[in-house]
mmCIF file of C-alpha atoms in Angstrom:
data_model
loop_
_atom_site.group_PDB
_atom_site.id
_atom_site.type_symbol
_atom_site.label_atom_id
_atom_site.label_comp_id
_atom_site.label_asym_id
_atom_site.label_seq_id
_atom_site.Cartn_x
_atom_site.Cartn_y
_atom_site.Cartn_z
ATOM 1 C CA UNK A 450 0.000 0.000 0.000
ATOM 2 C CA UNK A 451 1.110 3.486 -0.567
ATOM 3 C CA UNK A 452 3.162 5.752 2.156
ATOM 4 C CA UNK A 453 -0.179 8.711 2.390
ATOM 5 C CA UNK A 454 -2.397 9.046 5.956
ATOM 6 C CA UNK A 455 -4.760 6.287 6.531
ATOM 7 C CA UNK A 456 -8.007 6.536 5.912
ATOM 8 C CA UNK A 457 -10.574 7.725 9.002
ATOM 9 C CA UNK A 458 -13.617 5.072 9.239
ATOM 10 C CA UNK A 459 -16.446 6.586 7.629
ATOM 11 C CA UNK A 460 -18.858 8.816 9.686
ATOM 12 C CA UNK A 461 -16.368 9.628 12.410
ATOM 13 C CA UNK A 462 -16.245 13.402 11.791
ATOM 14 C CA UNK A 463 -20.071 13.280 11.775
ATOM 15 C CA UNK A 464 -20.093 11.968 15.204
ATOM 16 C CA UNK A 465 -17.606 14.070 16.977
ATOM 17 C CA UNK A 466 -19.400 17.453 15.193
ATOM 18 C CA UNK A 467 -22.469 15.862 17.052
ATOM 19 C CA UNK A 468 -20.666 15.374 20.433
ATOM 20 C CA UNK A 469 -19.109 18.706 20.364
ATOM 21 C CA UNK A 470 -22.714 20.610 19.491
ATOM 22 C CA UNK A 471 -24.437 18.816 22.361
ATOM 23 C CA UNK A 472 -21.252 19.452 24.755
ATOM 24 C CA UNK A 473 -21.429 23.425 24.117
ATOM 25 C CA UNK A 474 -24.556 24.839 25.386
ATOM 26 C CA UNK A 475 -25.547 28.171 24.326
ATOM 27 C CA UNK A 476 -24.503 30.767 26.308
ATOM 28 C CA UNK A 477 -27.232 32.750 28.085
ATOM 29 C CA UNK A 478 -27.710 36.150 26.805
ATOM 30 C CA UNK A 479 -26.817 39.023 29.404
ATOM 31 C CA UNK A 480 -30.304 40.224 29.720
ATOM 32 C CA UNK A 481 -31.221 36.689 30.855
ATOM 33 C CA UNK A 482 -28.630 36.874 33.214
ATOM 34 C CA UNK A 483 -30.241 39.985 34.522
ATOM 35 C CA UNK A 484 -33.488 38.637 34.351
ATOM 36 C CA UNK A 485 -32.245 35.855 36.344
ATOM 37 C CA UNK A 486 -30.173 37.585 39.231
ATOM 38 C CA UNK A 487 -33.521 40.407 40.035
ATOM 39 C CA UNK A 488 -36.008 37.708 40.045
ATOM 40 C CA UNK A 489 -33.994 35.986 42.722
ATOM 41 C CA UNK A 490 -33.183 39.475 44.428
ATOM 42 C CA UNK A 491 -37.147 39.732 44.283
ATOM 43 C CA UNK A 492 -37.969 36.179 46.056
ATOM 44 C CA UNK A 493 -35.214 36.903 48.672
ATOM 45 C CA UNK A 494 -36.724 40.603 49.452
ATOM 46 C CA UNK A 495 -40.115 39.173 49.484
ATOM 47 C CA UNK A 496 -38.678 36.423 52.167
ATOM 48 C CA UNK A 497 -37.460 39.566 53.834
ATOM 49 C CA UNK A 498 -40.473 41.718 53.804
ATOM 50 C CA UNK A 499 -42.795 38.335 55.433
ATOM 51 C CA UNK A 500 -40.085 37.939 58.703
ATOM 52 C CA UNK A 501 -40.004 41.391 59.287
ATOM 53 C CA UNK A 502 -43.509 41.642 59.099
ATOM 54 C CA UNK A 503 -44.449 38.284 61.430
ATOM 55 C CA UNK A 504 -41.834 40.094 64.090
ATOM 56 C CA UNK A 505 -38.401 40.516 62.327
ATOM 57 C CA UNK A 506 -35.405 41.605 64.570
ATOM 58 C CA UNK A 507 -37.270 42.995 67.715
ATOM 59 C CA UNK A 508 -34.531 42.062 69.813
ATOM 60 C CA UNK A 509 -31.598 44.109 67.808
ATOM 61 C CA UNK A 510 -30.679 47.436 68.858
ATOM 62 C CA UNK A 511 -28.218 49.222 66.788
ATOM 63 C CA UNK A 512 -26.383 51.894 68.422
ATOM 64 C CA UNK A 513 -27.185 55.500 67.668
ATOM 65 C CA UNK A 514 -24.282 56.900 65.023
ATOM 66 C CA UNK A 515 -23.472 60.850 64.418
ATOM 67 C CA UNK A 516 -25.913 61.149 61.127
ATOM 68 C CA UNK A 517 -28.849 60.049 63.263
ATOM 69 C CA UNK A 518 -28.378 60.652 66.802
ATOM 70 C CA UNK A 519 -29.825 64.395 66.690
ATOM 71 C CA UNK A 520 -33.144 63.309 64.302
ATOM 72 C CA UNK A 521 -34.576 60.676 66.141
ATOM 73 C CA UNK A 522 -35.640 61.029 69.780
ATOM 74 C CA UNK A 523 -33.455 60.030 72.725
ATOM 75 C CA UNK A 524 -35.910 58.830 75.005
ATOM 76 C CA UNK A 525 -39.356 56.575 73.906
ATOM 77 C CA UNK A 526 -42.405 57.347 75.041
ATOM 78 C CA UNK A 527 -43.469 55.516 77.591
ATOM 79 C CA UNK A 528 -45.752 55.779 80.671
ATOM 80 C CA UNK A 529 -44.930 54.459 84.228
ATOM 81 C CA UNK A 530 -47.662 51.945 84.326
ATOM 82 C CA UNK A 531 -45.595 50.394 80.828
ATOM 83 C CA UNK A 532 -42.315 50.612 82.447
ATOM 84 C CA UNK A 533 -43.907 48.152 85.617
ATOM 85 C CA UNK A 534 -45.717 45.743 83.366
ATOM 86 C CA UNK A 535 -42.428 44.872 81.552
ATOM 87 C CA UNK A 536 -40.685 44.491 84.394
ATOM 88 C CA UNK A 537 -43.217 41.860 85.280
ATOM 89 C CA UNK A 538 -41.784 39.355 88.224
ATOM 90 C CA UNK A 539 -38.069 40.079 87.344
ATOM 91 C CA UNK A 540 -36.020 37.383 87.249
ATOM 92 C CA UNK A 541 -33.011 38.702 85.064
ATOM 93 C CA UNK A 542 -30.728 38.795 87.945
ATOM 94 C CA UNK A 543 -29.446 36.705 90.798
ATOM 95 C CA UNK A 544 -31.035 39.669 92.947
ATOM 96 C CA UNK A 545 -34.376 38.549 92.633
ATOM 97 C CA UNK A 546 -33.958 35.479 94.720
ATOM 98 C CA UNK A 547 -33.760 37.273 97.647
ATOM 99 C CA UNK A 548 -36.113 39.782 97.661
ATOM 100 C CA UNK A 549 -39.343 40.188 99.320
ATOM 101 C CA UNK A 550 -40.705 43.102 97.317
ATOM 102 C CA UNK A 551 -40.089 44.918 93.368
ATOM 103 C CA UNK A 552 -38.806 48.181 94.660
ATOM 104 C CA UNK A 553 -40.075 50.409 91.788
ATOM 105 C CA UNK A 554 -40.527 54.254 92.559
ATOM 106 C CA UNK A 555 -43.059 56.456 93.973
ATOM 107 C CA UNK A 556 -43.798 59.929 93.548
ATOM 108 C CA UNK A 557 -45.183 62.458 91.082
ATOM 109 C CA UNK A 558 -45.242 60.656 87.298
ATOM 110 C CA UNK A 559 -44.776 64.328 85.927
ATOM 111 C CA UNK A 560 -42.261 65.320 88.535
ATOM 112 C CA UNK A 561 -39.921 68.416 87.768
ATOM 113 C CA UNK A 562 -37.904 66.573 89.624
ATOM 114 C CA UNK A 563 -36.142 63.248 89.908
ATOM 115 C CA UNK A 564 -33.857 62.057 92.619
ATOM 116 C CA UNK A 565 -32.240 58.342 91.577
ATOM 117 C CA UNK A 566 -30.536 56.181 94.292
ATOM 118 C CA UNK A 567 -28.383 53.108 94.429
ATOM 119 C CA UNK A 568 -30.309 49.988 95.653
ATOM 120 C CA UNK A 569 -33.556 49.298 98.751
ATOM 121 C CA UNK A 570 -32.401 48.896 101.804
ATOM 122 C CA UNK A 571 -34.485 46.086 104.374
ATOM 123 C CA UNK A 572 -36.724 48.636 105.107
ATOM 124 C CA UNK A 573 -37.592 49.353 101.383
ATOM 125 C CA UNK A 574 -37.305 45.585 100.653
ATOM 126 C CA UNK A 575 -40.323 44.986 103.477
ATOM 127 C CA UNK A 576 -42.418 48.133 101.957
ATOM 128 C CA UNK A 577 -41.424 47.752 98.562
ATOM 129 C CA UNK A 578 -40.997 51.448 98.272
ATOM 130 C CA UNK A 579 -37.882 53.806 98.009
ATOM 131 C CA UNK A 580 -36.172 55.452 100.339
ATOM 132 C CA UNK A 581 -38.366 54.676 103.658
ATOM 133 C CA UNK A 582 -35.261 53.950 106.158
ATOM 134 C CA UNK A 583 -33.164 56.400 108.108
ATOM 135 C CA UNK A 584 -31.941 57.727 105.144
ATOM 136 C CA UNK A 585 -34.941 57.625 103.359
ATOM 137 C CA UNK A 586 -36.043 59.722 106.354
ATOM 138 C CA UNK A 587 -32.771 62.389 105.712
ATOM 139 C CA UNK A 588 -34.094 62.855 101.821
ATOM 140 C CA UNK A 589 -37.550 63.562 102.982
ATOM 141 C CA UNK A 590 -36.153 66.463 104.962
ATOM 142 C CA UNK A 591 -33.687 67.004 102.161
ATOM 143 C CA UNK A 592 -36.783 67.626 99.832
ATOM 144 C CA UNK A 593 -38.587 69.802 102.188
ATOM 145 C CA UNK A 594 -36.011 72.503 102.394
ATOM 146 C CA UNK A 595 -35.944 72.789 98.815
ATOM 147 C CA UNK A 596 -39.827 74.191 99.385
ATOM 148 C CA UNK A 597 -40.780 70.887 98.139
ATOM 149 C CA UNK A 598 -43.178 67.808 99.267
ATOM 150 C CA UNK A 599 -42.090 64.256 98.824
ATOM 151 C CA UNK A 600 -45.002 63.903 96.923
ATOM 152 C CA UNK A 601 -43.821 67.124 94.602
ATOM 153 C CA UNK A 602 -40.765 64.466 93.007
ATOM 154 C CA UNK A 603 -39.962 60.958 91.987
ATOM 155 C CA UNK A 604 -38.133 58.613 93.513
ATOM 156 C CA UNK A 605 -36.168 55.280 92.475
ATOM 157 C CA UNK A 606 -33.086 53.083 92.989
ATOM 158 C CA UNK A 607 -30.701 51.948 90.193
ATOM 159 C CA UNK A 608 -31.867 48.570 91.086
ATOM 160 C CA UNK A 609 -34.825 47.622 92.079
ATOM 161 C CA UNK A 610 -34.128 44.726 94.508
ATOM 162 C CA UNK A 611 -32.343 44.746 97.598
ATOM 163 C CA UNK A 612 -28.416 42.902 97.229
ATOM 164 C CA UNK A 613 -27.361 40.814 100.056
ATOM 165 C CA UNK A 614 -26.654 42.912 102.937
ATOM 166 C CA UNK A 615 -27.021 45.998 101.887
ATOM 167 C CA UNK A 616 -23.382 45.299 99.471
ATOM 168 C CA UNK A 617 -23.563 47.667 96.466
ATOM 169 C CA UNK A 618 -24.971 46.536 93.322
ATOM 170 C CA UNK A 619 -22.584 44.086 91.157
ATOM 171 C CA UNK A 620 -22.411 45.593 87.529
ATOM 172 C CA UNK A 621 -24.451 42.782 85.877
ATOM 173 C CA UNK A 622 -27.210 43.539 88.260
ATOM 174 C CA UNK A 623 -26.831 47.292 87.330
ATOM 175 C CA UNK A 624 -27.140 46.452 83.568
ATOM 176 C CA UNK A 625 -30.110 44.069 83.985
ATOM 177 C CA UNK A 626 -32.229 46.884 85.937
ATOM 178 C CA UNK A 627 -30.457 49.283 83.155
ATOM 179 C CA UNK A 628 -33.901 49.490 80.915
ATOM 180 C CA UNK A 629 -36.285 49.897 83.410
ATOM 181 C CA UNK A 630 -34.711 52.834 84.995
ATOM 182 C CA UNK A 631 -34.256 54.092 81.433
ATOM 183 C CA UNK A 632 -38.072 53.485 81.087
ATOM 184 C CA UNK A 633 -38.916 55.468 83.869
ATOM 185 C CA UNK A 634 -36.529 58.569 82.762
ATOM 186 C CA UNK A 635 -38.400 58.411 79.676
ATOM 187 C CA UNK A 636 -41.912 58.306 81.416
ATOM 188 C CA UNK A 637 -41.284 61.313 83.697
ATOM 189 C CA UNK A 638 -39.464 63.127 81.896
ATOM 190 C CA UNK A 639 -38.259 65.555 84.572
ATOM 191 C CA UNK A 640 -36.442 69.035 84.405
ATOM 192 C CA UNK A 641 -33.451 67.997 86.627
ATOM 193 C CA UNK A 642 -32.266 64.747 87.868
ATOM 194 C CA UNK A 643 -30.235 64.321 91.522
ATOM 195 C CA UNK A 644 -27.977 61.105 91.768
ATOM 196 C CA UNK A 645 -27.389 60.051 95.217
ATOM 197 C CA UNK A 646 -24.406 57.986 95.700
ATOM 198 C CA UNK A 647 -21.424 56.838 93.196
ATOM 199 C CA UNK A 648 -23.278 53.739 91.962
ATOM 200 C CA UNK A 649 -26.145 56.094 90.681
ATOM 201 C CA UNK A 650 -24.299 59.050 88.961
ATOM 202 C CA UNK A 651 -21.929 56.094 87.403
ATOM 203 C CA UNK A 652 -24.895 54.626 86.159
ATOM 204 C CA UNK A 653 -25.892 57.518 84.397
ATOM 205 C CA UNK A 654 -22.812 59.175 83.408
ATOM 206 C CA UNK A 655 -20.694 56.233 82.401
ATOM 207 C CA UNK A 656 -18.422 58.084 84.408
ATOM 208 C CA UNK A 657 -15.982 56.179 86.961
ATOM 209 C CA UNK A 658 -15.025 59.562 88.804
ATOM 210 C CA UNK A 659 -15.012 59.061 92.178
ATOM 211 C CA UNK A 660 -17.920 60.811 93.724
ATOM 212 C CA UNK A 661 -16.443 63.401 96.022
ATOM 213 C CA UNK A 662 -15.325 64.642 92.543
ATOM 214 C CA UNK A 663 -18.436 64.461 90.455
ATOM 215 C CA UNK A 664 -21.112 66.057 92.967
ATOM 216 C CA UNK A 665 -21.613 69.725 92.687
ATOM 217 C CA UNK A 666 -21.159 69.783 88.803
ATOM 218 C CA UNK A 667 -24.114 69.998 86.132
ATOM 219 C CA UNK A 668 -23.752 66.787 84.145
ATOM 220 C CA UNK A 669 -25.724 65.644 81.322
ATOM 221 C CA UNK A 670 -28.140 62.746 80.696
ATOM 222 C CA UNK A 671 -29.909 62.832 77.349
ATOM 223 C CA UNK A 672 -30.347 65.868 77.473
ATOM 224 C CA UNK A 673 -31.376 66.470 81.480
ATOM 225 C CA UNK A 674 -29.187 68.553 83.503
ATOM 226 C CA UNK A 675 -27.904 66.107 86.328
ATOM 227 C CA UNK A 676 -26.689 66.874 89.710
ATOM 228 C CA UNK A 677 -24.323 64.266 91.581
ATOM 229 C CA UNK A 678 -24.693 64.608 95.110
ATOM 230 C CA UNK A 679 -23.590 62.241 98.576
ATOM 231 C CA UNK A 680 -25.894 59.512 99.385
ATOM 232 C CA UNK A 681 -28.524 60.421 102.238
ATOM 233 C CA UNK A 682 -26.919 56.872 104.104
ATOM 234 C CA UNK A 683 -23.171 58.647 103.889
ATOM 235 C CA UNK A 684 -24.502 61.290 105.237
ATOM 236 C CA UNK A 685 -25.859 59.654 108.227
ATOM 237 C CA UNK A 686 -22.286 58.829 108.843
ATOM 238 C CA UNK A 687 -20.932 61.705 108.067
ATOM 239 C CA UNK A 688 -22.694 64.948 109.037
ATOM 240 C CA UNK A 689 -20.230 67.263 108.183
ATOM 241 C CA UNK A 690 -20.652 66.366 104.546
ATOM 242 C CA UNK A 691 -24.022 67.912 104.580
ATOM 243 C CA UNK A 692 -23.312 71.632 103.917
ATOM 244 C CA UNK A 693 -21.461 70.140 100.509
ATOM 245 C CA UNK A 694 -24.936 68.365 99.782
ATOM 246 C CA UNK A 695 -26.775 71.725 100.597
ATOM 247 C CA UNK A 696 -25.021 73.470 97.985
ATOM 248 C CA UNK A 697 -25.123 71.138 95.269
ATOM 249 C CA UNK A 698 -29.435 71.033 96.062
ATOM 250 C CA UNK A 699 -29.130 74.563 96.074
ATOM 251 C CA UNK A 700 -27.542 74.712 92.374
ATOM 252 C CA UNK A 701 -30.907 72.477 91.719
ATOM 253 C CA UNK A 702 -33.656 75.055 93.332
ATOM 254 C CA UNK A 703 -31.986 77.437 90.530
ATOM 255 C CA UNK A 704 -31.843 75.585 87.786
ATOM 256 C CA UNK A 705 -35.895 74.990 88.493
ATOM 257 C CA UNK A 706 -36.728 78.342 89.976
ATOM 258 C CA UNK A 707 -37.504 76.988 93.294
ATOM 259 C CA UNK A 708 -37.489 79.440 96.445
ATOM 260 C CA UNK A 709 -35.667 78.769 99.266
ATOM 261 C CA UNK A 710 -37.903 77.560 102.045
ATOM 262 C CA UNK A 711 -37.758 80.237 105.222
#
């Protein structure tokens, strides 16, 4: 036989032209690509739009950034009576297993004033109100020579059950009694606000100044003028502190207008 190329069976280039046409698909056009990608942009939004809508994130809470902090309000609207019902039969701290009574507040819900203390005492933890003891006693009088009636302001704790001994509050327990005291900020909405004690200014202020430093300086708490002060229960052991207390109460009857009582 001659030297040329053999001869390829017969009907082998047919097949392989088949193979290779049913091997390459057609490429999609781009606007079916398009097409494609917003009809599943669509189905996920719509998947979107039905678990917001059945509840959605209720439990996130972004925080508040520079382009939005001064268009949107700082504190919800909210009524006392709200703040209570949430709080329910607390249980989100160890405090609660000790406690005889919720230790809420009491006072005037429109009060000018505020006065915020650290934690009940066993006398508050018995009545389940703030501020009843011995140095509940010392505010009361505290109020009154600012021309005012204990009925004229509101009055809470930090926390609103009573820790072990009297110890100060533990910072989880602060943060878990965090919203409610928030709540009731936002519900009475006072004119001034007087922190009695480190724990309570701290709690406010996010400040960990000592206190002898803080009182008798205007602070800020969205957007409420706050006074630091002593704690009525330091001032049971130490008198002579009382004078500094005096003024700083003082700064408050001016800020509000209030005479002093004769």
């Amino acid at each position: 036989m001659g030297g040329g190329s053999p001869a390829r069976p017969q009907g082998s280039g047919e097949r392989a032209t088949a193979a290779a046409v049913i091997y390459r698909r057609p490429r999609r056009s781009r606007l079916e690509q398009e097409s494609e990608e917003l009809a599943q942009a669509v189905a996920e939004l719509r998947a979107w739009l039905g678990w917001a809508e059945e509840g959605g994130p209720r439990m996130v809470t972004l925080p508040p950034t520079a382009s939005t902090s001064t268009s949107m309000p700082k504190l919800p609207i909210v009524t006392l009576e709200d703040v209570r019902a949430q709080m329910g039969e607390c249980t989100l701290c160890k405090l609660h297993k000790g406690r005889t009574h919720i230790v809420f507040g009491v006072g005037n819900p429109k009060a000018r004033l505020m006065f915020v203390g650290e934690a009940p005492g066993e006398d508050e933890d018995l009545q389940g109100e703030p501020f009843v003891g011995k140095a509940g006693q010392l505010l009361t009088k505290m109020i009154e020579a600012m021309g005012l009636a204990r009925g004229d302001v509101y009055i809470c704790n930090t926390v609103k059950c009573r820790p072990p001994n009297n110890r100060n509050p533990e910072p989880d327990e602060l943060a878990a009694c965090e919203p409610f005291l928030k709540g009731q900020l936002a519900s009475v909405k006072p004119e001034a606000i007087v922190t009695l004690g480190k724990f309570a200014a701290q709690a406010l202020l996010r400040d960990q100044t000592p206190i002898s430093r803080l009182r008798g300086t205007w602070r800020e708490y969205e957007g409420i003028p706050v006074m630091p002060t002593f704690h009525p229960a330091y001032l049971l052991r130490s008198p002579n502190e009382k004078s500094k207390v005096w003024d700083d109460l003082q700064q408050v009857m001016k800020k509000l207008g209030l005479e002093r009582k004769r």
